Short mmCIF file of C-alpha atoms in Angstrom, two decimals:
data_model
loop_
_atom_site.label_atom_id
_atom_site.label_comp_id
_atom_site.label_asym_id
_atom_site.label_seq_id
_atom_site.Cartn_x
_atom_site.Cartn_y
_atom_site.Cartn_z
CA UNK A 472 28.39 -15.18 -9.22
CA UNK A 473 30.30 -11.94 -9.98
CA UNK A 474 28.28 -11.12 -13.10
CA UNK A 475 25.05 -10.70 -11.12
CA UNK A 476 26.77 -8.68 -8.42
CA UNK A 477 28.14 -6.30 -11.04
CA UNK A 478 24.74 -6.03 -12.69
CA UNK A 479 23.07 -5.28 -9.35
CA UNK A 480 25.57 -2.47 -8.76
CA UNK A 481 24.75 -0.96 -12.15
CA UNK A 482 21.01 -1.13 -11.47
CA UNK A 483 21.38 0.39 -8.03
CA UNK A 484 23.53 3.19 -9.42
CA UNK A 485 21.04 4.09 -12.16
CA UNK A 486 18.05 3.95 -9.84
CA UNK A 487 19.83 5.85 -7.04
CA UNK A 488 20.97 8.52 -9.50
CA UNK A 489 17.40 8.95 -10.72
CA UNK A 490 16.16 9.30 -7.14
CA UNK A 491 18.83 11.90 -6.40
CA UNK A 492 17.91 13.90 -9.52
CA UNK A 493 14.26 13.77 -8.50
CA UNK A 494 15.10 15.09 -5.02
CA UNK A 495 17.03 17.93 -6.66
CA UNK A 496 14.01 18.81 -8.82
CA UNK A 497 15.76 17.93 -12.10
CA UNK A 498 12.74 16.22 -13.58
CA UNK A 499 13.85 15.76 -17.20
CA UNK A 500 17.17 14.30 -16.10
CA UNK A 501 15.39 12.09 -13.57
CA UNK A 502 13.08 10.76 -16.31
CA UNK A 503 16.05 9.88 -18.48
CA UNK A 504 17.78 8.17 -15.55
CA UNK A 505 14.69 6.13 -14.64
CA UNK A 506 14.36 5.03 -18.27
CA UNK A 507 18.00 3.87 -18.18
CA UNK A 508 17.29 1.97 -14.97
CA UNK A 509 14.31 0.30 -16.65
CA UNK A 510 16.44 -0.66 -19.65
CA UNK A 511 18.94 -2.29 -17.29
CA UNK A 512 16.25 -4.10 -15.30
CA UNK A 513 12.76 -3.96 -16.83
CA UNK A 514 11.31 -5.99 -13.95
CA UNK A 515 12.17 -3.65 -11.08
CA UNK A 516 8.76 -2.24 -10.17
CA UNK A 517 10.02 0.84 -8.28
CA UNK A 518 11.75 2.22 -11.38
CA UNK A 519 8.42 2.18 -13.22
CA UNK A 520 6.55 3.59 -10.23
CA UNK A 521 9.00 6.46 -9.60
CA UNK A 522 9.05 7.29 -13.32
CA UNK A 523 5.26 7.54 -13.13
CA UNK A 524 5.57 9.96 -10.21
CA UNK A 525 7.84 12.28 -12.20
CA UNK A 526 5.65 12.10 -15.31
CA UNK A 527 2.60 12.94 -13.20
CA UNK A 528 4.44 15.98 -11.81
CA UNK A 529 4.91 17.13 -15.39
CA UNK A 530 1.25 16.60 -16.25
CA UNK A 531 1.97 13.66 -18.57
CA UNK A 532 -0.88 11.72 -17.06
CA UNK A 533 -1.35 9.06 -19.75
CA UNK A 534 2.32 8.05 -19.54
CA UNK A 535 2.18 8.13 -15.72
CA UNK A 536 -0.82 5.78 -15.72
CA UNK A 537 1.09 3.34 -17.90
CA UNK A 538 3.99 3.38 -15.43
CA UNK A 539 1.78 2.86 -12.37
CA UNK A 540 0.02 0.03 -14.17
CA UNK A 541 3.33 -1.65 -15.02
CA UNK A 542 4.49 -1.34 -11.40
CA UNK A 543 1.28 -3.05 -10.24
CA UNK A 544 1.80 -5.83 -12.78
CA UNK A 545 5.33 -6.48 -11.50
CA UNK A 546 4.24 -6.34 -7.84
CA UNK A 547 0.49 -7.04 -7.56
CA UNK A 548 0.39 -6.21 -3.82
CA UNK A 549 2.03 -2.79 -4.28
CA UNK A 550 -0.54 -0.53 -2.60
CA UNK A 551 0.91 2.78 -3.81
CA UNK A 552 0.71 1.86 -7.49
CA UNK A 553 -3.06 1.42 -7.27
CA UNK A 554 -3.63 4.50 -5.12
CA UNK A 555 -1.57 6.71 -7.43
CA UNK A 556 -3.27 5.17 -10.45
CA UNK A 557 -6.66 6.13 -9.00
CA UNK A 558 -5.49 9.65 -8.13
CA UNK A 559 -4.02 10.19 -11.61
CA UNK A 560 -7.18 8.99 -13.39
CA UNK A 561 -9.30 11.26 -11.21
CA UNK A 562 -6.96 14.18 -11.85
CA UNK A 563 -7.07 13.56 -15.60
CA UNK A 564 -10.88 13.77 -15.60
CA UNK A 565 -10.85 16.91 -13.47
CA UNK A 566 -8.09 18.80 -15.26
CA UNK A 567 -7.99 17.81 -18.92
CA UNK A 568 -11.05 15.98 -20.21
CA UNK A 569 -10.29 17.04 -23.78
CA UNK A 570 -7.25 14.74 -23.85
CA UNK A 571 -9.06 11.63 -22.59
CA UNK A 572 -8.75 8.94 -25.30
CA UNK A 573 -12.08 7.41 -26.31
CA UNK A 574 -10.44 4.01 -26.51
CA UNK A 575 -8.09 3.01 -23.68
CA UNK A 576 -7.73 -0.78 -23.14
CA UNK A 577 -5.23 -0.32 -20.28
CA UNK A 578 -7.66 1.78 -18.26
CA UNK A 579 -10.47 -0.60 -19.23
CA UNK A 580 -8.47 -3.53 -17.79
CA UNK A 581 -9.36 -2.35 -14.27
CA UNK A 582 -13.09 -2.76 -14.95
CA UNK A 583 -15.23 -5.88 -14.80
CA UNK A 584 -15.67 -7.71 -18.09
CA UNK A 585 -19.42 -7.14 -18.08
CA UNK A 586 -19.09 -3.46 -17.17
CA UNK A 587 -20.66 -0.97 -19.65
CA UNK A 588 -17.67 1.30 -18.98
CA UNK A 589 -15.26 -1.44 -20.06
CA UNK A 590 -17.27 -2.01 -23.24
CA UNK A 591 -17.20 1.70 -24.02
CA UNK A 592 -13.44 2.08 -23.50
CA UNK A 593 -12.72 -0.85 -25.82
CA UNK A 594 -15.33 0.04 -28.44
CA UNK A 595 -13.85 -0.15 -31.95
CA UNK A 596 -15.87 1.59 -34.67
CA UNK A 597 -14.82 -0.75 -37.49
CA UNK A 598 -15.40 -3.90 -35.44
CA UNK A 599 -18.80 -2.58 -34.34
CA UNK A 600 -19.72 -1.77 -37.93
CA UNK A 601 -18.77 -5.22 -39.21
CA UNK A 602 -20.57 -6.99 -36.37
CA UNK A 603 -23.81 -5.13 -37.09
CA UNK A 604 -23.67 -4.74 -40.88
CA UNK A 605 -26.50 -7.26 -41.26
CA UNK A 606 -28.97 -5.20 -39.22
CA UNK A 607 -31.66 -3.06 -40.76
CA UNK A 608 -31.22 0.71 -40.52
CA UNK A 609 -33.73 0.91 -37.65
CA UNK A 610 -32.06 -1.86 -35.64
CA UNK A 611 -28.60 -0.51 -36.38
CA UNK A 612 -29.48 2.93 -35.00
CA UNK A 613 -30.97 1.42 -31.87
CA UNK A 614 -27.80 -0.64 -31.36
CA UNK A 615 -25.62 2.46 -31.81
CA UNK A 616 -27.51 4.16 -29.00
CA UNK A 617 -27.11 1.14 -26.74
CA UNK A 618 -23.36 0.77 -27.36
CA UNK A 619 -22.23 4.39 -27.70
CA UNK A 620 -24.59 6.16 -25.28
CA UNK A 621 -25.53 3.21 -23.03
CA UNK A 622 -29.26 3.92 -23.39
CA UNK A 623 -32.26 3.37 -25.61
CA UNK A 624 -32.81 5.74 -28.54
CA UNK A 625 -35.04 8.75 -28.00
CA UNK A 626 -37.64 9.25 -30.71
CA UNK A 627 -36.31 12.55 -32.05
CA UNK A 628 -32.72 11.32 -32.34
CA UNK A 629 -33.82 8.03 -33.79
CA UNK A 630 -35.81 9.70 -36.58
CA UNK A 631 -33.02 12.20 -37.33
CA UNK A 632 -30.40 9.46 -37.76
CA UNK A 633 -32.80 7.30 -39.74
CA UNK A 634 -33.33 10.15 -42.25
CA UNK A 635 -29.56 10.62 -42.59
CA UNK A 636 -29.08 6.92 -43.36
CA UNK A 637 -31.75 7.02 -46.03
CA UNK A 638 -29.80 9.61 -48.07
CA UNK A 639 -26.42 7.78 -48.17
CA UNK A 640 -24.91 4.40 -48.90
CA UNK A 641 -25.20 1.90 -46.09
CA UNK A 642 -21.54 1.66 -45.02
CA UNK A 643 -20.61 5.33 -45.40
CA UNK A 644 -23.78 6.47 -43.67
CA UNK A 645 -23.27 4.12 -40.76
CA UNK A 646 -19.64 5.20 -40.40
CA UNK A 647 -20.77 8.83 -40.23
CA UNK A 648 -23.31 8.00 -37.54
CA UNK A 649 -20.64 6.28 -35.42
CA UNK A 650 -18.29 9.24 -35.88
CA UNK A 651 -21.06 11.67 -34.97
CA UNK A 652 -21.87 9.80 -31.79
CA UNK A 653 -18.20 9.90 -30.73
CA UNK A 654 -18.19 13.67 -31.08
CA UNK A 655 -21.35 14.17 -29.06
CA UNK A 656 -21.27 15.81 -25.62
CA UNK A 657 -23.16 12.88 -24.16
CA UNK A 658 -20.55 10.39 -25.37
CA UNK A 659 -17.72 12.52 -23.96
CA UNK A 660 -19.45 12.67 -20.59
CA UNK A 661 -19.78 8.89 -20.60
CA UNK A 662 -16.06 8.55 -21.33
CA UNK A 663 -15.29 10.77 -18.33
CA UNK A 664 -17.48 8.49 -16.21
CA UNK A 665 -15.57 5.47 -17.50
CA UNK A 666 -12.28 6.93 -16.27
CA UNK A 667 -13.84 7.65 -12.89
CA UNK A 668 -15.10 4.06 -12.73
CA UNK A 669 -11.55 2.87 -13.41
CA UNK A 670 -10.22 5.18 -10.68
CA UNK A 671 -12.75 3.71 -8.24
CA UNK A 672 -11.71 0.18 -9.23
CA UNK A 673 -8.04 1.07 -8.59
CA UNK A 674 -8.88 2.54 -5.17
CA UNK A 675 -10.85 -0.58 -4.26
CA UNK A 676 -7.85 -2.78 -5.06
CA UNK A 677 -5.65 -0.50 -2.94
CA UNK A 678 -8.07 -0.72 -0.01
CA UNK A 679 -8.09 -4.52 -0.20
CA UNK A 680 -4.32 -4.40 0.18
CA UNK A 681 -4.38 -1.79 2.94
CA UNK A 682 -7.81 -1.50 4.60
CA UNK A 683 -6.55 1.09 7.08
CA UNK A 684 -5.67 3.73 4.48
CA UNK A 685 -7.93 6.64 5.44
CA UNK A 686 -6.45 8.68 2.58
CA UNK A 687 -7.52 6.07 0.04
CA UNK A 688 -11.08 6.01 1.42
CA UNK A 689 -11.16 9.80 1.18
CA UNK A 690 -10.08 9.85 -2.47
CA UNK A 691 -12.47 7.01 -3.24
CA UNK A 692 -15.27 9.14 -1.76
CA UNK A 693 -14.37 12.04 -4.05
CA UNK A 694 -14.44 9.82 -7.13
CA UNK A 695 -17.80 8.33 -6.10
CA UNK A 696 -19.20 11.80 -5.47
CA UNK A 697 -18.07 12.89 -8.95
CA UNK A 698 -20.15 10.01 -10.34
CA UNK A 699 -23.14 11.13 -8.24
CA UNK A 700 -22.96 7.94 -6.18
CA UNK A 701 -23.68 9.93 -3.06
CA UNK A 702 -24.60 7.15 -0.63
CA UNK A 703 -21.42 5.26 -1.47
CA UNK A 704 -19.38 8.48 -1.18
CA UNK A 705 -20.86 9.16 2.27
CA UNK A 706 -19.98 5.65 3.37
CA UNK A 707 -16.40 6.07 2.09
CA UNK A 708 -15.91 9.41 3.87
CA UNK A 709 -17.23 7.83 7.06
CA UNK A 710 -14.76 4.95 6.69
CA UNK A 711 -11.92 7.47 6.38
CA UNK A 712 -13.10 9.22 9.54
CA UNK A 713 -13.54 5.97 11.41
CA UNK A 714 -9.85 5.24 10.83
CA UNK A 715 -8.71 8.85 11.40
CA UNK A 716 -11.30 10.82 13.36
CA UNK A 717 -9.42 14.14 13.03
CA UNK A 718 -9.19 13.91 9.22
CA UNK A 719 -10.43 17.43 8.47
CA UNK A 720 -10.61 17.08 4.68
CA UNK A 721 -12.91 14.07 4.88
CA UNK A 722 -15.01 15.71 7.62
CA UNK A 723 -15.42 18.85 5.50
CA UNK A 724 -16.32 16.94 2.30
CA UNK A 725 -18.84 14.84 4.19
CA UNK A 726 -20.47 17.86 5.82
CA UNK A 727 -20.79 19.66 2.47
CA UNK A 728 -22.29 16.59 0.81
CA UNK A 729 -24.78 15.95 3.62
CA UNK A 730 -25.88 19.59 3.55
CA UNK A 731 -26.25 19.44 -0.22
CA UNK A 732 -28.51 16.41 0.14
CA UNK A 733 -30.44 17.93 3.03
CA UNK A 734 -29.32 15.17 5.40
CA UNK A 735 -27.12 17.15 7.74
CA UNK A 736 -28.50 17.18 11.28
CA UNK A 737 -26.73 19.66 13.53
CA UNK A 738 -27.70 17.94 16.76
CA UNK A 739 -26.24 14.59 15.70
CA UNK A 740 -23.46 15.48 13.27
CA UNK A 741 -22.09 18.92 14.09
CA UNK A 742 -18.97 17.13 15.30
CA UNK A 743 -18.65 14.61 12.49
CA UNK A 744 -15.42 12.98 13.53
CA UNK A 745 -16.73 12.28 17.02
CA UNK A 746 -20.07 10.95 15.81
CA UNK A 747 -18.74 8.86 12.98
CA UNK A 748 -15.89 7.25 14.84
CA UNK A 749 -17.83 6.28 17.93
CA UNK A 750 -17.41 2.55 17.26
CA UNK A 751 -13.71 2.95 16.54
CA UNK A 752 -13.30 4.62 19.94
CA UNK A 753 -14.31 1.43 21.71
CA UNK A 754 -11.27 -0.81 22.08
CA UNK A 755 -11.56 -4.47 21.15
CA UNK A 756 -12.36 -6.75 24.08
CA UNK A 757 -10.88 -10.05 23.01
CA UNK A 758 -12.48 -12.45 25.48
CA UNK A 759 -16.18 -13.14 25.33
CA UNK A 760 -16.62 -12.62 29.07
CA UNK A 761 -14.88 -10.10 31.29
CA UNK A 762 -13.42 -11.68 34.41
CA UNK A 763 -14.82 -10.82 37.79
CA UNK A 764 -12.07 -8.66 39.26
CA UNK A 765 -11.08 -8.52 42.86
CA UNK A 766 -8.61 -6.50 44.89
CA UNK A 767 -6.01 -9.21 44.19
CA UNK A 768 -6.49 -9.17 40.41
CA UNK A 769 -3.14 -9.35 38.60
CA UNK A 770 -2.68 -7.19 35.47
CA UNK A 771 -0.16 -7.56 32.64
CA UNK A 772 0.49 -4.92 29.99
CA UNK A 773 2.37 -6.31 26.98
CA UNK A 774 4.28 -3.27 25.74
CA UNK A 775 5.15 -3.39 22.04
CA UNK A 776 8.00 -0.94 21.29
CA UNK A 777 6.90 2.56 20.21
CA UNK A 778 3.19 2.19 20.98
CA UNK A 779 3.05 4.84 23.75
CA UNK A 780 3.84 2.14 26.29
CA UNK A 781 5.70 4.42 28.68
CA UNK A 782 2.68 6.71 28.98
CA UNK A 783 0.29 3.75 29.38
CA UNK A 784 2.52 2.20 32.03
CA UNK A 785 2.77 5.48 33.92
CA UNK A 786 -0.99 6.17 33.93
CA UNK A 787 -2.08 2.63 34.77
CA UNK A 788 0.74 2.28 37.29
CA UNK A 789 -0.65 5.21 39.26
CA UNK A 790 -3.63 3.00 40.18
CA UNK A 791 -1.35 0.72 42.22
CA UNK A 792 0.89 1.12 45.24
CA UNK A 793 4.63 1.24 44.56
CA UNK A 794 5.25 -2.26 45.95
CA UNK A 795 2.52 -3.64 43.64
CA UNK A 796 4.18 -2.42 40.44
CA UNK A 797 6.83 -4.28 38.48
CA UNK A 798 8.23 -2.43 35.45
CA UNK A 799 10.89 -4.09 33.31
CA UNK A 800 12.40 -3.73 29.85
CA UNK A 801 12.75 -7.05 28.04
CA UNK A 802 12.35 -10.78 28.63
CA UNK A 803 15.76 -11.28 30.22
CA UNK A 804 15.18 -8.48 32.76
CA UNK A 805 11.87 -10.01 33.76
CA UNK A 806 13.08 -13.61 33.76
CA UNK A 807 16.09 -12.92 36.00
CA UNK A 808 13.85 -11.11 38.47
CA UNK A 809 11.28 -13.89 38.29
CA UNK A 810 13.84 -16.58 39.11
CA UNK A 811 15.20 -14.63 42.06
CA UNK A 812 11.95 -13.47 43.67
CA UNK A 813 9.15 -15.76 42.52
CA UNK A 814 8.66 -17.29 45.97
CA UNK A 815 9.25 -14.16 48.04
CA UNK A 816 6.56 -12.10 49.75
CA UNK A 817 7.72 -9.09 47.80
CA UNK A 818 6.99 -10.80 44.48
CA UNK A 819 3.61 -12.06 45.67
CA UNK A 820 2.48 -8.47 46.22
CA UNK A 821 3.00 -7.59 42.54
CA UNK A 822 -0.27 -6.75 40.81
CA UNK A 823 0.73 -4.73 37.75
CA UNK A 824 3.40 -6.04 35.38
CA UNK A 825 4.47 -3.94 32.38
CA UNK A 826 7.24 -4.34 29.83
CA UNK A 827 8.30 -5.68 26.43
CA UNK A 828 7.31 -9.20 27.45
CA UNK A 829 6.97 -11.89 24.77
CA UNK A 830 3.75 -13.87 24.75
CA UNK A 831 5.49 -17.18 25.41
CA UNK A 832 6.52 -15.89 28.87
CA UNK A 833 3.05 -14.75 29.97
CA UNK A 834 2.42 -18.04 31.75
CA UNK A 835 5.15 -17.16 34.23
CA UNK A 836 3.12 -14.17 35.43
CA UNK A 837 -0.25 -15.99 35.38
CA UNK A 838 -2.18 -12.70 35.01
CA UNK A 839 -5.93 -12.35 35.53
CA UNK A 840 -6.21 -9.48 33.05
CA UNK A 841 -4.05 -8.86 29.96
CA UNK A 842 -3.99 -5.88 27.64
CA UNK A 843 -1.86 -4.43 24.86
CA UNK A 844 -1.82 -1.68 22.25
CA UNK A 845 -0.91 -1.97 18.55
CA UNK A 846 0.16 0.77 16.15
CA UNK A 847 -0.11 1.31 12.39
CA UNK A 848 3.02 -0.62 11.27
CA UNK A 849 4.64 1.86 8.87
CA UNK A 850 4.30 4.72 11.34
CA UNK A 851 5.62 2.53 14.18
CA UNK A 852 8.75 1.55 12.22
CA UNK A 853 9.54 5.18 11.36
CA UNK A 854 9.04 6.21 14.97
CA UNK A 855 11.25 3.38 16.20
CA UNK A 856 14.07 4.05 13.74
CA UNK A 857 14.18 7.80 14.37
CA UNK A 858 14.06 7.10 18.11
CA UNK A 859 17.29 5.15 17.61
CA UNK A 860 18.81 8.11 15.81
CA UNK A 861 17.73 10.36 18.68
CA UNK A 862 18.82 8.16 21.60
CA UNK A 863 21.30 5.58 20.25
CA UNK A 864 22.98 7.53 17.45
CA UNK A 865 26.52 6.87 18.71
CA UNK A 866 25.86 3.53 20.42
CA UNK A 867 27.66 0.34 19.53
CA UNK A 868 25.93 -3.02 19.36
CA UNK A 869 26.87 -6.53 18.26
CA UNK A 870 25.99 -8.20 15.00
CA UNK A 871 24.74 -11.77 14.72
CA UNK A 872 28.35 -13.00 14.70
CA UNK A 873 29.13 -11.25 17.98
CA UNK A 874 31.23 -8.47 16.43
CA UNK A 875 30.97 -4.87 17.61
CA UNK A 876 29.30 -2.52 15.12
CA UNK A 877 27.37 0.74 14.93
CA UNK A 878 23.60 0.58 15.35
CA UNK A 879 23.33 3.74 13.24
CA UNK A 880 25.83 4.00 10.39
CA UNK A 881 27.22 7.54 10.60
CA UNK A 882 28.68 7.36 7.08
CA UNK A 883 25.38 7.16 5.17
CA UNK A 884 22.12 9.10 5.12
CA UNK A 885 19.13 7.89 7.10
CA UNK A 886 17.32 6.33 4.12
CA UNK A 887 20.22 4.06 3.22
CA UNK A 888 20.80 3.18 6.87
CA UNK A 889 17.14 2.27 7.41
CA UNK A 890 17.11 0.17 4.22
CA UNK A 891 20.12 -1.73 5.55
CA UNK A 892 18.15 -2.75 8.66
CA UNK A 893 15.05 -3.63 6.62
CA UNK A 894 16.66 -5.61 3.82
CA UNK A 895 19.80 -7.00 5.46
CA UNK A 896 19.20 -7.14 9.23
CA UNK A 897 22.59 -7.64 10.86
CA UNK A 898 21.84 -7.19 14.56
CA UNK A 899 19.14 -8.30 16.98
CA UNK A 900 18.02 -4.70 17.31
CA UNK A 901 17.01 -4.76 13.63
CA UNK A 902 14.23 -7.18 14.55
CA UNK A 903 12.40 -4.28 16.20
CA UNK A 904 11.70 -3.05 12.65
CA UNK A 905 10.59 -6.37 11.14
CA UNK A 906 7.08 -7.65 11.93
CA UNK A 907 7.75 -6.81 15.58
CA UNK A 908 4.13 -6.74 16.70
CA UNK A 909 3.28 -10.11 15.15
CA UNK A 910 6.30 -11.91 16.58
CA UNK A 911 5.95 -10.43 20.06
CA UNK A 912 2.26 -11.37 20.21
CA UNK A 913 2.76 -14.75 18.50
CA UNK A 914 5.75 -15.94 20.54
CA UNK A 915 8.99 -14.01 20.99
CA UNK A 916 10.34 -10.80 19.49
CA UNK A 917 14.01 -11.81 19.38
CA UNK A 918 14.08 -15.59 19.64
CA UNK A 919 12.18 -16.26 16.43
CA UNK A 920 11.22 -19.82 15.66
CA UNK A 921 11.41 -21.35 12.15
CA UNK A 922 7.68 -21.11 11.49
CA UNK A 923 5.95 -20.30 8.24
CA UNK A 924 4.45 -16.83 7.90
CA UNK A 925 0.93 -18.30 7.99
CA UNK A 926 1.68 -20.12 11.23
CA UNK A 927 3.16 -17.01 12.87
CA UNK A 928 0.19 -14.90 11.86
CA UNK A 929 -2.32 -17.55 12.91
CA UNK A 930 -0.77 -17.73 16.38
CA UNK A 931 -0.68 -13.93 16.69
CA UNK A 932 -4.39 -13.64 15.81
CA UNK A 933 -5.31 -16.41 18.25
CA UNK A 934 -3.34 -14.66 21.00
CA UNK A 935 -4.93 -11.31 20.18
CA UNK A 936 -8.29 -12.99 20.73
CA UNK A 937 -7.14 -14.14 24.16
CA UNK A 938 -6.34 -10.62 25.41
CA UNK A 939 -8.93 -8.95 27.64
CA UNK A 940 -8.33 -5.58 25.99
CA UNK A 941 -6.60 -4.52 22.75
CA UNK A 942 -6.25 -0.82 22.00
CA UNK A 943 -4.58 1.02 19.14
CA UNK A 944 -2.13 3.89 19.28
CA UNK A 945 -4.14 5.97 16.81
CA UNK A 946 -7.09 6.01 19.26
CA UNK A 947 -4.92 6.19 22.37
CA UNK A 948 -6.91 8.71 24.38
CA UNK A 949 -10.37 7.23 23.75
CA UNK A 950 -9.12 3.66 24.24
CA UNK A 951 -7.41 4.59 27.51
CA UNK A 952 -10.63 6.20 28.68
CA UNK A 953 -12.49 2.97 27.87
CA UNK A 954 -9.90 0.93 29.77
CA UNK A 955 -10.05 3.19 32.83
CA UNK A 956 -13.84 3.30 32.84
CA UNK A 957 -14.02 -0.49 32.61
CA UNK A 958 -12.04 -0.77 35.85
CA UNK A 959 -13.58 2.19 37.64
CA UNK A 960 -10.27 4.08 37.73
CA UNK A 961 -10.10 7.86 37.75
CA UNK A 962 -9.71 8.98 34.12
CA UNK A 963 -6.52 11.09 33.71
CA UNK A 964 -6.96 14.77 32.90
CA UNK A 965 -4.22 14.66 30.27
CA UNK A 966 -2.61 12.12 27.96
CA UNK A 967 0.68 13.84 27.23
CA UNK A 968 3.00 11.49 25.29
CA UNK A 969 6.21 10.46 27.01
CA UNK A 970 9.44 9.31 25.39
CA UNK A 971 8.24 10.96 22.18
CA UNK A 972 10.49 10.74 19.13
CA UNK A 973 11.62 14.25 18.23
CA UNK A 974 12.63 15.25 14.72
CA UNK A 975 11.23 12.12 13.09
CA UNK A 976 10.06 12.02 9.50
CA UNK A 977 6.31 11.78 9.00
CA UNK A 978 4.91 9.32 6.47
CA UNK A 979 4.09 12.19 4.09
CA UNK A 980 7.76 13.22 4.12
CA UNK A 981 9.15 9.79 3.24
CA UNK A 982 9.75 8.59 -0.33
CA UNK A 983 7.47 5.93 -1.75
CA UNK A 984 10.40 3.54 -2.19
CA UNK A 985 11.21 3.66 1.54
CA UNK A 986 7.54 3.26 2.47
CA UNK A 987 7.25 0.25 0.18
CA UNK A 988 10.38 -1.30 1.72
CA UNK A 989 8.86 -0.86 5.21
CA UNK A 990 5.57 -2.38 4.07
CA UNK A 991 7.33 -5.32 2.40
CA UNK A 992 9.29 -6.03 5.58
CA UNK A 993 6.17 -5.76 7.76
CA UNK A 994 3.44 -7.51 5.80
CA UNK A 995 2.51 -9.71 8.79
CA UNK A 996 2.21 -6.68 11.08
CA UNK A 997 -0.01 -4.94 8.54
CA UNK A 998 -2.31 -7.95 8.34
CA UNK A 999 -2.43 -8.30 12.13
CA UNK A 1000 -3.19 -4.58 12.55
CA UNK A 1001 -5.97 -4.81 9.95
CA UNK A 1002 -7.33 -7.85 11.79
CA UNK A 1003 -7.63 -5.80 14.98
CA UNK A 1004 -9.29 -2.92 13.09
CA UNK A 1005 -11.87 -5.35 11.69
CA UNK A 1006 -12.57 -6.74 15.16
CA UNK A 1007 -13.11 -3.23 16.47
CA UNK A 1008 -15.74 -2.64 13.79
#
């Protein structure tokens, strides 16, 4: 259908141009380009989201909120729209309370229907007046206090407003009272609280989508603290630190808050990240009972690409004699060796197997003890892709039709090349960027069966439960210590990463559109990783 192809080219051009202008710092031109992209395709959520980012940079917070909201409507599972919505609402309250509209139905839409904050943000003076016109002056004043100030009337204020009503006509006097309440400092403070409540609601949605976002927990804690919900703020900061123990901002905020409340105990919390994350430093033991291990116990490490597997293999391998170790790359390497040497004395001596082995081949090894490590999916994909650019930049591979092609396209920038692998995988190597952890644990990384996503994920979770030990890359050192202590091995003095990807982009350096593309292509991995985090807790 040529018409749709042409239209897609137009949309891509407008959106790409806007992104380029944004990178160049030409904000006004970028805004105009994003608006053109939205005119061409109103339903492309990233155009709305990126426009919101530019408007936020310019301090046009109300417009930015509208854009983030629209992006979340078009893609309800878009984590970044909710996080940026929360951050922008919080920033608005902190920087420019004078511009906060008293009535904001869009912001109110993030609050529960029975929430006082929602009622306040949708309060219409004329509707309120008509609904309560039948009340006596005394009852009307009491109702104004309940609706506008969310409390019962104090005696002095009640009598003052009652006297004012007695000297004017009913409707005009009541309109003046409503107007006066809107101008009061107390009402304005309540409106600020309403915006903070909406920010909290947006953060909570974001956390449901991505429970391992330490940054979101941190910002949620700040919003809760601004509302004087100190216990909830403490809990949120602790959650951030449980996920990222070296998160200095959260550690600092928590320490300040605990000292303010007189709850800071030096002997138990002087090293907050260590104290708070103690549970997260214990790796998940999948099986209910640990096997009784003997000298002949056979170990298998399932190495998922870019999860520090080379370092883990090296350190664990040092616990075994050379003839007891069997290191391999992928399934075919292992399988060929297995067929040749399964019955030999040499193979029978093997006690430690390590490599990128798919779960459906584990039965060939028949291990007594199995372990693996997972990694936060977005970070793993970036590490894997930039490792390709470091090691395989000029390498040729074959596409799915058997034709020779470049693994890394030298004619385009890295963002476009990565998007090509994510959205239009053309070679088997691309599968290392697409729900790799789930498929390798569920069945097979490269030979993917025609299962539904629910079935794949269900199998992966069941297999995770069958492992004796599951660690995570983000807690590598503490999890390795737990593993070594469990087996009575000498704990290494250093955990220096091997095969580290040099010159890679960090998540904070990558555009939101690329991050969203990675998340969209790795939704199963994200859910599996979150499943492991929940088990650890």
